[in-house]
Each structure stands twice: as C-alpha cells, then as structure tokens.
Short mmCIF file of C-alpha atoms in Angstrom, two decimals:
data_model
loop_
_atom_site.label_atom_id
_atom_site.label_comp_id
_atom_site.label_asym_id
_atom_site.label_seq_id
_atom_site.Cartn_x
_atom_site.Cartn_y
_atom_site.Cartn_z
CA UNK A 1 -28.85 -2.00 76.18
CA UNK A 2 -31.40 -0.63 73.72
CA UNK A 3 -33.02 -3.01 71.26
CA UNK A 4 -31.94 -2.67 67.63
CA UNK A 5 -34.69 -1.41 65.31
CA UNK A 6 -35.47 -3.22 62.05
CA UNK A 7 -35.61 -0.73 59.16
CA UNK A 8 -36.25 -0.58 55.45
CA UNK A 9 -33.34 0.01 53.12
CA UNK A 10 -34.01 3.72 53.27
CA UNK A 11 -33.70 3.59 57.07
CA UNK A 12 -37.37 3.88 58.03
CA UNK A 13 -38.47 1.73 61.00
CA UNK A 14 -40.51 -1.39 60.18
CA UNK A 15 -43.72 -1.66 62.21
CA UNK A 16 -44.68 -5.25 61.28
CA UNK A 17 -42.39 -7.84 59.67
CA UNK A 18 -44.88 -10.72 60.03
CA UNK A 19 -48.00 -9.48 58.23
CA UNK A 20 -48.40 -7.81 54.85
CA UNK A 21 -50.74 -4.83 54.46
CA UNK A 22 -54.18 -5.82 53.10
CA UNK A 23 -57.43 -4.15 52.10
CA UNK A 24 -59.28 -5.12 55.23
CA UNK A 25 -58.98 -8.36 57.16
CA UNK A 26 -58.49 -11.16 54.65
CA UNK A 27 -58.50 -8.76 51.72
CA UNK A 28 -56.01 -8.51 48.81
CA UNK A 29 -52.56 -7.05 49.32
CA UNK A 30 -51.87 -3.38 48.83
CA UNK A 31 -49.40 -1.97 46.34
CA UNK A 32 -48.56 0.70 48.90
CA UNK A 33 -46.86 -1.83 51.22
CA UNK A 34 -43.36 -0.51 50.61
CA UNK A 35 -41.71 -2.96 53.02
CA UNK A 36 -43.25 -6.01 51.29
CA UNK A 37 -42.39 -4.83 47.77
CA UNK A 38 -38.83 -3.91 48.74
CA UNK A 39 -38.31 -7.24 50.48
CA UNK A 40 -39.62 -9.33 47.56
CA UNK A 41 -37.82 -7.28 44.91
CA UNK A 42 -34.54 -7.57 46.74
CA UNK A 43 -35.00 -11.31 47.21
CA UNK A 44 -35.47 -11.71 43.43
CA UNK A 45 -32.08 -10.05 42.94
CA UNK A 46 -30.07 -11.71 45.71
CA UNK A 47 -28.14 -13.97 43.39
CA UNK A 48 -25.86 -12.54 40.76
CA UNK A 49 -25.39 -14.41 37.45
CA UNK A 50 -23.22 -17.44 38.09
CA UNK A 51 -19.88 -17.81 36.39
CA UNK A 52 -20.07 -19.57 33.04
CA UNK A 53 -17.14 -21.72 34.20
CA UNK A 54 -15.82 -22.19 37.74
CA UNK A 55 -19.33 -21.55 39.02
CA UNK A 56 -19.14 -23.81 42.07
CA UNK A 57 -16.46 -22.57 44.42
CA UNK A 58 -15.11 -22.30 47.94
CA UNK A 59 -12.64 -19.82 49.35
CA UNK A 60 -10.68 -18.61 52.34
CA UNK A 61 -8.35 -15.83 53.43
CA UNK A 62 -4.77 -16.33 54.49
CA UNK A 63 -1.27 -15.09 53.92
CA UNK A 64 1.78 -15.75 51.79
CA UNK A 65 5.17 -15.75 53.51
CA UNK A 66 8.46 -15.50 51.62
CA UNK A 67 10.94 -18.20 52.72
CA UNK A 68 13.64 -17.89 50.04
CA UNK A 69 15.42 -15.03 48.32
CA UNK A 70 14.20 -14.58 44.72
CA UNK A 71 15.27 -10.96 44.25
CA UNK A 72 17.73 -12.04 41.55
CA UNK A 73 14.71 -12.82 39.38
CA UNK A 74 11.95 -10.35 40.30
CA UNK A 75 11.62 -6.88 41.76
CA UNK A 76 8.09 -7.62 43.02
CA UNK A 77 7.82 -5.84 46.36
CA UNK A 78 5.84 -8.59 48.11
CA UNK A 79 8.64 -11.07 47.28
CA UNK A 80 11.61 -8.87 48.20
CA UNK A 81 12.28 -9.93 51.81
CA UNK A 82 12.51 -13.34 53.45
CA UNK A 83 9.86 -13.48 56.16
CA UNK A 84 7.58 -10.89 54.54
CA UNK A 85 3.88 -11.71 54.70
CA UNK A 86 1.13 -10.62 52.30
CA UNK A 87 -2.60 -11.11 52.89
CA UNK A 88 -4.29 -13.38 50.33
CA UNK A 89 -7.65 -14.75 49.26
CA UNK A 90 -7.83 -18.14 47.54
CA UNK A 91 -10.85 -19.44 45.63
CA UNK A 92 -11.13 -23.11 44.67
CA UNK A 93 -13.69 -24.32 42.16
CA UNK A 94 -14.87 -27.02 39.84
CA UNK A 95 -14.91 -25.97 36.18
CA UNK A 96 -17.69 -27.49 34.12
CA UNK A 97 -20.74 -27.86 36.36
CA UNK A 98 -23.18 -25.24 37.55
CA UNK A 99 -23.44 -23.73 41.02
CA UNK A 100 -25.67 -26.61 42.11
CA UNK A 101 -23.21 -29.35 41.14
CA UNK A 102 -21.33 -31.66 43.47
CA UNK A 103 -17.75 -31.17 44.69
CA UNK A 104 -16.44 -34.74 44.35
CA UNK A 105 -16.59 -35.02 40.57
CA UNK A 106 -13.99 -35.69 37.88
CA UNK A 107 -13.15 -32.20 36.72
CA UNK A 108 -10.20 -29.81 36.83
CA UNK A 109 -10.16 -27.53 39.88
CA UNK A 110 -9.66 -23.79 39.74
CA UNK A 111 -6.93 -22.37 41.99
CA UNK A 112 -7.34 -18.56 41.90
CA UNK A 113 -5.16 -16.57 44.28
CA UNK A 114 -5.34 -12.86 45.07
CA UNK A 115 -2.32 -11.22 46.75
CA UNK A 116 -3.21 -7.92 48.47
CA UNK A 117 0.22 -6.34 47.93
CA UNK A 118 1.48 -2.85 48.71
CA UNK A 119 1.69 -2.21 44.95
CA UNK A 120 -1.91 -3.26 44.36
CA UNK A 121 -3.63 -6.60 43.96
CA UNK A 122 -1.83 -9.37 42.07
CA UNK A 123 -4.10 -12.13 40.76
CA UNK A 124 -2.67 -15.54 39.89
CA UNK A 125 -5.36 -17.57 38.15
CA UNK A 126 -4.62 -21.26 37.64
CA UNK A 127 -5.81 -24.82 38.12
CA UNK A 128 -4.83 -27.99 39.96
CA UNK A 129 -3.22 -29.23 36.74
CA UNK A 130 -0.07 -27.81 35.13
CA UNK A 131 -1.56 -28.01 31.61
CA UNK A 132 -4.89 -27.36 29.87
CA UNK A 133 -6.95 -28.81 27.01
CA UNK A 134 -6.30 -26.16 24.36
CA UNK A 135 -3.61 -23.62 23.50
CA UNK A 136 -5.52 -20.92 21.63
CA UNK A 137 -8.29 -18.81 23.24
CA UNK A 138 -10.26 -18.79 19.98
CA UNK A 139 -11.25 -22.39 20.78
CA UNK A 140 -12.25 -21.73 24.39
CA UNK A 141 -15.98 -20.97 23.92
CA UNK A 142 -16.38 -24.08 21.76
CA UNK A 143 -14.50 -26.21 24.27
CA UNK A 144 -16.66 -25.05 27.16
CA UNK A 145 -19.87 -25.51 25.15
CA UNK A 146 -18.85 -29.13 24.57
CA UNK A 147 -18.24 -29.75 28.28
CA UNK A 148 -21.27 -27.94 29.74
CA UNK A 149 -24.86 -29.18 29.83
CA UNK A 150 -26.29 -29.80 26.38
CA UNK A 151 -28.99 -27.23 25.52
CA UNK A 152 -31.43 -29.97 24.44
CA UNK A 153 -30.90 -32.75 27.00
CA UNK A 154 -29.89 -30.44 29.84
CA UNK A 155 -27.00 -32.68 30.89
CA UNK A 156 -23.36 -33.24 30.04
CA UNK A 157 -23.20 -35.44 26.94
CA UNK A 158 -20.34 -37.89 26.24
CA UNK A 159 -20.93 -37.32 22.51
CA UNK A 160 -20.17 -33.62 22.89
CA UNK A 161 -17.24 -34.05 25.30
CA UNK A 162 -15.40 -36.66 23.24
CA UNK A 163 -16.29 -35.18 19.86
CA UNK A 164 -14.51 -31.96 20.80
CA UNK A 165 -11.50 -33.89 22.08
CA UNK A 166 -11.51 -35.93 18.86
CA UNK A 167 -10.92 -32.68 16.98
CA UNK A 168 -8.41 -31.30 19.49
CA UNK A 169 -5.41 -33.65 19.60
CA UNK A 170 -3.54 -31.16 21.82
CA UNK A 171 -6.03 -32.06 24.59
CA UNK A 172 -4.55 -35.58 24.94
CA UNK A 173 -2.09 -34.49 27.65
CA UNK A 174 -4.75 -32.87 29.84
CA UNK A 175 -7.21 -35.70 29.22
CA UNK A 176 -4.56 -38.08 30.56
CA UNK A 177 -4.24 -35.90 33.67
CA UNK A 178 -7.99 -35.59 34.14
CA UNK A 179 -8.73 -39.28 33.72
CA UNK A 180 -5.85 -40.30 35.95
CA UNK A 181 -5.78 -40.65 39.71
CA UNK A 182 -5.68 -36.90 40.38
CA UNK A 183 -8.90 -36.23 38.47
CA UNK A 184 -10.99 -36.22 41.68
CA UNK A 185 -9.18 -34.61 44.64
CA UNK A 186 -10.19 -35.91 48.07
CA UNK A 187 -10.54 -32.28 49.18
CA UNK A 188 -9.31 -28.85 48.19
CA UNK A 189 -6.67 -29.16 50.90
CA UNK A 190 -5.22 -32.29 49.36
CA UNK A 191 -4.40 -31.08 45.86
CA UNK A 192 -1.65 -29.00 44.28
CA UNK A 193 -2.21 -25.69 42.54
CA UNK A 194 -0.47 -24.40 39.43
CA UNK A 195 -0.25 -21.07 37.68
CA UNK A 196 -0.40 -23.30 34.56
CA UNK A 197 0.46 -20.41 32.23
CA UNK A 198 3.94 -19.05 31.68
CA UNK A 199 4.52 -15.62 33.25
CA UNK A 200 7.37 -13.13 33.16
CA UNK A 201 9.46 -11.96 36.08
CA UNK A 202 11.73 -8.93 35.79
CA UNK A 203 14.47 -8.05 38.29
CA UNK A 204 15.76 -4.62 39.35
CA UNK A 205 18.34 -4.65 36.56
CA UNK A 206 15.61 -5.16 33.96
CA UNK A 207 16.57 -8.78 33.22
CA UNK A 208 13.62 -10.90 32.17
CA UNK A 209 12.82 -14.50 33.12
CA UNK A 210 9.89 -16.74 32.26
CA UNK A 211 8.36 -18.62 35.20
CA UNK A 212 5.84 -21.31 36.05
CA UNK A 213 4.21 -21.48 39.50
CA UNK A 214 3.77 -24.72 41.48
CA UNK A 215 1.90 -24.73 44.81
CA UNK A 216 2.62 -28.08 46.45
CA UNK A 217 0.14 -29.09 49.13
CA UNK A 218 1.69 -29.65 52.56
CA UNK A 219 -1.19 -31.97 53.48
CA UNK A 220 -0.09 -34.49 50.84
CA UNK A 221 -1.90 -35.26 47.60
CA UNK A 222 -4.98 -37.42 48.19
CA UNK A 223 -7.49 -38.35 45.54
CA UNK A 224 -10.66 -40.40 45.11
CA UNK A 225 -11.41 -43.21 42.71
CA UNK A 226 -14.42 -42.83 40.43
CA UNK A 227 -16.41 -45.09 42.74
CA UNK A 228 -15.40 -43.18 45.87
CA UNK A 229 -16.20 -39.87 44.19
CA UNK A 230 -19.66 -41.02 43.15
CA UNK A 231 -20.40 -42.28 46.65
CA UNK A 232 -19.20 -39.07 48.33
CA UNK A 233 -21.04 -36.83 45.87
CA UNK A 234 -24.23 -38.72 46.66
CA UNK A 235 -23.76 -38.45 50.41
CA UNK A 236 -22.62 -34.81 50.56
CA UNK A 237 -22.61 -32.66 47.43
CA UNK A 238 -20.79 -30.00 49.47
CA UNK A 239 -18.02 -32.30 50.65
CA UNK A 240 -15.06 -30.09 49.71
CA UNK A 241 -16.72 -26.92 51.02
CA UNK A 242 -17.54 -28.68 54.29
CA UNK A 243 -13.98 -29.99 54.65
CA UNK A 244 -12.38 -26.58 54.04
CA UNK A 245 -14.62 -24.66 56.41
CA UNK A 246 -14.35 -27.21 59.20
CA UNK A 247 -10.58 -27.57 58.92
CA UNK A 248 -10.00 -23.84 59.28
CA UNK A 249 -12.59 -23.48 62.05
CA UNK A 250 -10.80 -26.08 64.15
CA UNK A 251 -7.41 -24.47 63.51
CA UNK A 252 -6.05 -27.03 61.06
CA UNK A 253 -4.93 -24.40 58.58
CA UNK A 254 -4.12 -25.83 55.13
CA UNK A 255 -0.90 -24.70 53.52
CA UNK A 256 1.04 -25.01 50.28
CA UNK A 257 4.71 -24.48 49.45
CA UNK A 258 5.27 -22.31 46.39
CA UNK A 259 8.00 -23.34 43.97
CA UNK A 260 8.77 -21.80 40.61
CA UNK A 261 10.51 -22.95 37.50
CA UNK A 262 12.68 -20.17 36.10
CA UNK A 263 13.78 -19.90 32.48
CA UNK A 264 16.10 -17.08 31.34
CA UNK A 265 14.23 -15.22 28.61
CA UNK A 266 17.00 -15.96 26.10
CA UNK A 267 16.33 -19.73 26.44
CA UNK A 268 12.74 -19.53 25.22
CA UNK A 269 13.33 -19.32 21.46
CA UNK A 270 15.34 -22.53 21.23
CA UNK A 271 13.78 -24.61 24.03
CA UNK A 272 12.78 -28.09 22.84
CA UNK A 273 9.11 -27.43 23.63
CA UNK A 274 7.23 -24.22 23.00
CA UNK A 275 7.49 -22.72 26.52
CA UNK A 276 4.29 -20.71 25.98
CA UNK A 277 2.10 -23.69 25.02
CA UNK A 278 -0.43 -24.29 27.81
CA UNK A 279 -0.79 -27.96 26.81
CA UNK A 280 2.84 -28.67 27.74
CA UNK A 281 5.01 -28.71 30.86
CA UNK A 282 8.67 -27.85 31.35
CA UNK A 283 10.30 -31.07 32.61
CA UNK A 284 11.89 -30.52 36.02
CA UNK A 285 15.11 -31.99 34.70
CA UNK A 286 15.35 -28.95 32.42
CA UNK A 287 14.22 -26.31 34.91
CA UNK A 288 14.19 -27.56 38.52
CA UNK A 289 11.73 -26.30 41.11
CA UNK A 290 13.02 -23.43 43.24
CA UNK A 291 11.27 -22.72 46.54
CA UNK A 292 9.80 -19.26 47.10
CA UNK A 293 7.51 -19.35 50.14
CA UNK A 294 4.42 -20.79 51.74
CA UNK A 295 0.73 -20.07 51.45
CA UNK A 296 -1.46 -20.54 54.54
CA UNK A 297 -5.26 -20.30 54.78
CA UNK A 298 -6.38 -19.29 58.26
CA UNK A 299 -9.73 -17.46 58.02
CA UNK A 300 -13.09 -18.43 56.56
CA UNK A 301 -15.20 -15.77 54.84
CA UNK A 302 -18.05 -14.37 56.90
CA UNK A 303 -20.42 -14.48 53.92
CA UNK A 304 -19.92 -16.90 51.03
CA UNK A 305 -22.18 -14.90 48.71
CA UNK A 306 -20.55 -11.54 49.37
CA UNK A 307 -16.98 -12.81 49.31
CA UNK A 308 -16.51 -16.15 47.53
CA UNK A 309 -19.16 -15.55 44.85
CA UNK A 310 -18.28 -11.89 44.34
CA UNK A 311 -14.52 -12.48 44.38
CA UNK A 312 -13.24 -11.30 41.01
CA UNK A 313 -9.92 -12.46 39.59
CA UNK A 314 -8.14 -11.31 36.48
CA UNK A 315 -4.70 -12.43 35.29
CA UNK A 316 -4.06 -8.90 33.99
CA UNK A 317 -3.83 -7.64 37.57
CA UNK A 318 -0.03 -7.49 37.67
CA UNK A 319 2.35 -5.64 39.97
CA UNK A 320 5.83 -4.24 39.25
CA UNK A 321 8.27 -7.08 38.62
CA UNK A 322 5.65 -9.48 37.19
CA UNK A 323 4.08 -9.47 33.73
CA UNK A 324 2.64 -11.56 30.90
CA UNK A 325 4.31 -13.88 28.42
CA UNK A 326 3.38 -14.65 24.78
CA UNK A 327 1.27 -17.60 26.03
CA UNK A 328 -1.76 -17.29 23.72
CA UNK A 329 -4.23 -18.66 26.26
CA UNK A 330 -2.94 -16.22 28.87
CA UNK A 331 -3.18 -13.36 26.39
CA UNK A 332 -6.85 -14.20 25.75
CA UNK A 333 -7.60 -14.42 29.45
CA UNK A 334 -6.05 -11.02 30.10
CA UNK A 335 -9.22 -9.64 28.50
CA UNK A 336 -11.80 -12.35 29.09
CA UNK A 337 -11.55 -12.66 32.88
CA UNK A 338 -11.88 -8.97 33.64
CA UNK A 339 -14.70 -8.65 31.11
CA UNK A 340 -16.57 -11.56 32.71
CA UNK A 341 -16.44 -9.78 36.07
CA UNK A 342 -17.67 -6.49 34.59
CA UNK A 343 -20.65 -8.41 33.22
CA UNK A 344 -21.40 -10.41 36.37
CA UNK A 345 -20.69 -7.79 39.02
CA UNK A 346 -20.62 -4.45 37.22
CA UNK A 347 -17.89 -2.02 36.31
CA UNK A 348 -17.37 -1.10 39.97
CA UNK A 349 -16.76 -4.65 41.22
CA UNK A 350 -13.22 -3.65 42.25
CA UNK A 351 -14.75 -1.54 45.03
CA UNK A 352 -16.21 -4.59 46.79
CA UNK A 353 -14.26 -5.42 49.96
CA UNK A 354 -13.02 -8.81 48.73
CA UNK A 355 -11.70 -7.23 45.52
CA UNK A 356 -10.45 -3.86 46.76
CA UNK A 357 -6.75 -3.40 47.55
CA UNK A 358 -5.98 -3.82 51.24
CA UNK A 359 -2.31 -2.82 51.54
CA UNK A 360 -2.69 0.27 49.33
CA UNK A 361 -5.44 2.43 47.83
CA UNK A 362 -6.68 2.54 44.25
CA UNK A 363 -6.46 6.08 42.87
CA UNK A 364 -7.49 6.71 39.28
CA UNK A 365 -10.00 8.52 37.10
CA UNK A 366 -12.61 5.79 36.81
CA UNK A 367 -15.98 7.36 37.61
CA UNK A 368 -19.65 6.62 37.96
CA UNK A 369 -21.37 3.60 36.41
CA UNK A 370 -23.67 1.10 38.11
CA UNK A 371 -23.19 0.91 41.89
CA UNK A 372 -20.63 3.73 41.96
CA UNK A 373 -19.46 4.18 45.55
CA UNK A 374 -17.05 7.08 45.17
CA UNK A 375 -18.88 10.41 45.08
CA UNK A 376 -16.11 12.33 43.34
CA UNK A 377 -16.95 15.94 42.57
CA UNK A 378 -16.02 19.56 43.25
CA UNK A 379 -12.25 19.79 42.80
CA UNK A 380 -11.69 16.09 42.00
CA UNK A 381 -11.01 16.17 38.28
CA UNK A 382 -11.99 13.20 36.12
CA UNK A 383 -9.36 13.63 33.43
CA UNK A 384 -5.58 13.39 33.14
CA UNK A 385 -3.23 15.18 32.86
CA UNK A 386 -4.55 18.05 34.96
CA UNK A 387 -3.28 21.00 36.99
CA UNK A 388 -4.91 19.94 40.26
CA UNK A 389 -2.47 17.43 41.74
CA UNK A 390 -4.42 14.39 40.55
CA UNK A 391 -2.77 10.97 40.34
CA UNK A 392 -0.17 10.79 37.60
CA UNK A 393 1.69 8.09 35.71
CA UNK A 394 5.04 6.80 36.96
CA UNK A 395 6.73 6.19 33.63
CA UNK A 396 8.02 2.86 35.01
CA UNK A 397 6.75 -0.27 33.20
CA UNK A 398 5.66 -3.19 35.40
CA UNK A 399 7.74 -5.71 33.44
CA UNK A 400 10.20 -6.02 30.58
CA UNK A 401 8.87 -5.55 27.03
CA UNK A 402 8.17 -8.61 24.90
CA UNK A 403 9.92 -8.83 21.53
CA UNK A 404 7.56 -8.70 18.54
CA UNK A 405 8.54 -9.51 14.94
CA UNK A 406 6.80 -10.52 11.70
CA UNK A 407 3.49 -9.75 10.08
CA UNK A 408 0.00 -9.73 11.58
CA UNK A 409 -2.23 -12.67 10.75
CA UNK A 410 -3.87 -15.81 12.14
CA UNK A 411 -0.67 -17.79 12.71
CA UNK A 412 -0.24 -21.18 14.31
CA UNK A 413 2.22 -21.18 17.20
CA UNK A 414 5.85 -21.78 16.12
CA UNK A 415 6.99 -25.39 16.39
CA UNK A 416 9.98 -26.28 18.56
CA UNK A 417 12.10 -29.39 18.09
CA UNK A 418 9.99 -31.74 20.25
CA UNK A 419 6.62 -30.09 19.78
CA UNK A 420 3.73 -32.39 19.02
CA UNK A 421 0.40 -33.06 20.67
CA UNK A 422 1.21 -36.51 22.04
CA UNK A 423 4.79 -36.81 23.32
CA UNK A 424 4.16 -35.39 26.81
CA UNK A 425 0.91 -37.34 27.18
CA UNK A 426 2.89 -40.51 26.53
CA UNK A 427 5.56 -39.44 29.00
CA UNK A 428 2.88 -38.93 31.65
CA UNK A 429 1.40 -42.37 30.97
CA UNK A 430 4.81 -44.03 31.26
CA UNK A 431 5.44 -42.29 34.60
CA UNK A 432 2.39 -43.99 36.12
CA UNK A 433 2.50 -47.22 38.06
CA UNK A 434 0.71 -50.28 36.67
CA UNK A 435 -2.21 -49.69 39.02
CA UNK A 436 -2.47 -46.02 38.03
CA UNK A 437 -2.40 -46.96 34.34
CA UNK A 438 -5.18 -49.50 34.86
CA UNK A 439 -7.43 -46.91 36.54
CA UNK A 440 -6.64 -44.34 33.84
CA UNK A 441 -7.60 -46.76 31.08
CA UNK A 442 -10.82 -47.71 32.90
CA UNK A 443 -11.80 -44.07 33.40
CA UNK A 444 -11.24 -43.18 29.76
CA UNK A 445 -13.04 -46.25 28.48
CA UNK A 446 -15.99 -45.62 30.79
CA UNK A 447 -16.66 -42.28 29.11
CA UNK A 448 -15.52 -43.00 25.55
CA UNK A 449 -17.59 -46.19 25.32
CA UNK A 450 -20.76 -44.11 25.78
CA UNK A 451 -20.12 -42.14 22.56
CA UNK A 452 -22.65 -43.01 19.85
CA UNK A 453 -20.47 -42.41 16.77
CA UNK A 454 -17.77 -44.89 15.82
CA UNK A 455 -15.73 -42.26 13.94
CA UNK A 456 -15.50 -40.06 17.06
CA UNK A 457 -14.31 -43.06 19.08
CA UNK A 458 -11.71 -43.92 16.43
CA UNK A 459 -10.33 -40.39 16.34
CA UNK A 460 -9.87 -40.38 20.10
CA UNK A 461 -8.29 -43.82 20.09
CA UNK A 462 -5.81 -42.59 17.49
CA UNK A 463 -4.68 -39.89 19.94
CA UNK A 464 -3.94 -42.42 22.66
CA UNK A 465 -2.14 -44.69 20.20
CA UNK A 466 0.01 -41.72 19.13
CA UNK A 467 0.87 -40.95 22.74
CA UNK A 468 1.96 -44.50 23.55
CA UNK A 469 1.34 -47.76 21.67
CA UNK A 470 0.46 -49.70 24.81
CA UNK A 471 -1.72 -46.84 26.10
CA UNK A 472 -3.76 -46.80 22.90
CA UNK A 473 -4.08 -50.57 22.70
CA UNK A 474 -5.33 -50.88 26.28
CA UNK A 475 -7.89 -48.09 25.87
CA UNK A 476 -9.10 -49.59 22.58
CA UNK A 477 -9.55 -53.04 24.12
CA UNK A 478 -11.34 -51.63 27.16
CA UNK A 479 -13.72 -49.56 25.01
CA UNK A 480 -14.49 -52.57 22.81
CA UNK A 481 -15.22 -54.75 25.83
CA UNK A 482 -17.65 -52.22 27.29
CA UNK A 483 -19.46 -51.70 24.00
CA UNK A 484 -19.89 -55.44 23.51
CA UNK A 485 -21.52 -55.92 26.92
#
C-alpha cells in the first residue's frame, strides 16, 4: 500500500512539515515559504464567529419515527405513515454563556431539531422550557444584552439580569421555571424539549390547526441542585458533551417521545389565554397531549466544528403541511435566525453537508457569493421564469393563510380573558412540592440579593407577590435575610 502524500491546499506535495524555510541556517524566515504562510493563515481562520446566543452546544444525528396517525391534522409527508422514519440532527446548547462556558449551569437549554425530509429540511427550533422571558422580538436584543457578560466587568452581572426582569413582568413565568428544579439539567439526555412557539398544521383538506410540540425524554427528567451544578461545572466543564458522546458510543441511544397539543384554528380568537404568547402555556386540561412519534439519537458527529458548530437552524424552514402562527416572537425569529447564519457562515451555508437536504435536492436560482460550490453556467439560467426547463413554482402554499385585519402600527398583543403576566407563574409555583418551592425561593433569593439597587429588588419582588402571595412573601424574606448577613 502506497504512503499518502501530504500536500498544500492547492495539491502540491509538502517536502518538509517540521522546519520552516530560513535565510541560511538560523536565519530569519522567508516570505516565500508558501506552506508556512498557508498553514498559519488557515489556523487564524479555523474558528468561525460564535453564536451570539446558544454558543456552547452539542449535537448528534438520529431519526424520527412516526408511531401514531396524525394525518387528520397535517399533510406533512414525513408524518403521513405510521412507521416512517426521517433522518434528523439535534443540537443542544446553553443560551447565555460563550463557547468556553460550562455545561452544568443554570440556564435554558436550546433544543434545535433538523428533519431531513423528502420535501426539504424542516427546522424546529425550541428550548427545554415551554415558555420564554419575553413575547415581542423588539425586546430580544436588550434582553440578551442584560444576560450576557457586561462590557465593562466582562462577567454576567446580577444588576443587569434582574434590572431587565424588573422591567419585564411577563418574564415572571420563565424565571420561575429557570430558578426551579429543572433549571440545571443533569445531562442533555435527561431533559425535555419543546417547540415553545405555536405553529400551524394544515391537513389535506386545507383545515388549519395550531400546535405546540413536546418532546418528553424517555430517560426520565433528572436535574441538579445549584450546589451539584457548581461542583460538576468545576470538575468537568464539558459534562453534558461528555455524557452525550459516551452514551451514544456505547450504544445507549437517548430518545424522546413527541407529543403535540392541537387547537382548531377557530378556537384561537376566544381562548382564555393568548395562544400565540410565548410567555404562556396551554394547560393540558384544555388541550391534552397527543402522541406523534419518537426521536432517537444514534450517531455522533465525526467533527464537532464542521457539524455541530456549523449546523444552521431557521424556524422559517417549513415543509408542506406545516407553517407559522401569529406568535410575535416566532415571526421575529423567522428572519433573525436565518440572517444570523448568513452572517456567521455565509450565504452558501445551506450547501454544507450538515445543512444540505439529504432526502431531496435543493434546486433554485441562488448563485455565487462567498464559498459558492455550484459552478452553474452555460445553459443553466439564473432567472425565472425561463424557457429552458428550469425549476418552477408549484402554486401550492405550504400552509393555510393567516387572517389579517386592522391597521398597521405598533400594537400590543390582544388581551384574552385570563391574560396577565403573573397568573401562570403562580399556577406553576402552586404545582410544586414544598421541597421544590423551598429550592426555588433559595435560588431566586441567591441572585436577587446580589442586586445593588433597592428599587430593582422591589420591582422584582412585586412580580412574585402578584404571582402568588406566599411566593412573594417567601422570596422577600429570603432576600432580606441574605442582605442582612
């Protein structure tokens, strides 16, 4: 067997990969050493810009298998037959910290799933919580600025975190989730995933339904206390990455059961909560979970940097039978996610193997740009319509149209009968056991007591009082005790 030859990127053989070219023995380096310059220049560019949020992530390939008939609700091809399997890629992540952060921290977890369907890629971008901190995308940059490292101190500041929440009463529900027992998952395998947003399904007859996705872990939910998380983060900052890789390598393939809540479109206008408000859930007593299928992860990526870090997700990657809802946060993300990937990876990021369709082929008139891989020319026209048998539109919308009425303007979302910023946070608190409530109160007080301004503390305490009288009183007493120490 002949020995493989090391080459430069242009294919020329490398004579010496141990010694740089110099002007004589011991002399200065030479600018003409093409191999050295190419190697150093490429090394400087090995890492792409990290994601502003969800920077630290892990991922794996797998499949989704349909177990229950949902064709009455959606015409999506990958969901049309019980037993049908679709290849997937799932990326987990923490949200606030940078790429060098630890896994076992108190933070929401991203749960971004790519289905490689026969009708193109379908991206479902969610978290391990069913709700979020805000309900309007206009507030998103400010929210993230408050949670990320402060530009002066270079670290996350309790003053910034809690000051934003003081001015965002709708965050009380998600804060209660985050500071509760599920705020630090024991591993990525031991947490649920949620689509979080409301989406639309459309069946073959054109009937529309609004849906919420729930991926329930089959490993059981396991979480860490604040003390356990701090200890694990100190011992192994890569704890969740290590756990995921090792589990799959030894054949212990993690899995989740997908359920959906289904709301007939006609119910939305008069539902007691705004069904498109990302800070609220649909109680299961109103819309029970209906099983759809199971998600299994069974293959680790070969290269974390090429696949996990370059994996690009966008919630506007829909397929026939699935579409958006009037959820304002979702509507903002339909633009923002794809734009973030064009910035980080370039306009041709969809050509990368992890992002390219696998069960079909993309065929459009996108051309050129940085890192263009398709050398279209000659008789391949770059405009449409044309007379040369190029790809043409189908005339078939992916989903049912959304009704639009009224005048343009910067409107607040319409209020439904039980809409406020605190009711569901109080419901969540009252669902907790006494032990869970005690840990929740301690976690909130531990952060809120570090805030330097009394008025910011008082505004946050008012939110917890509004959610539940006992909840607010216990947090207030715990904060006071810590500040008096």
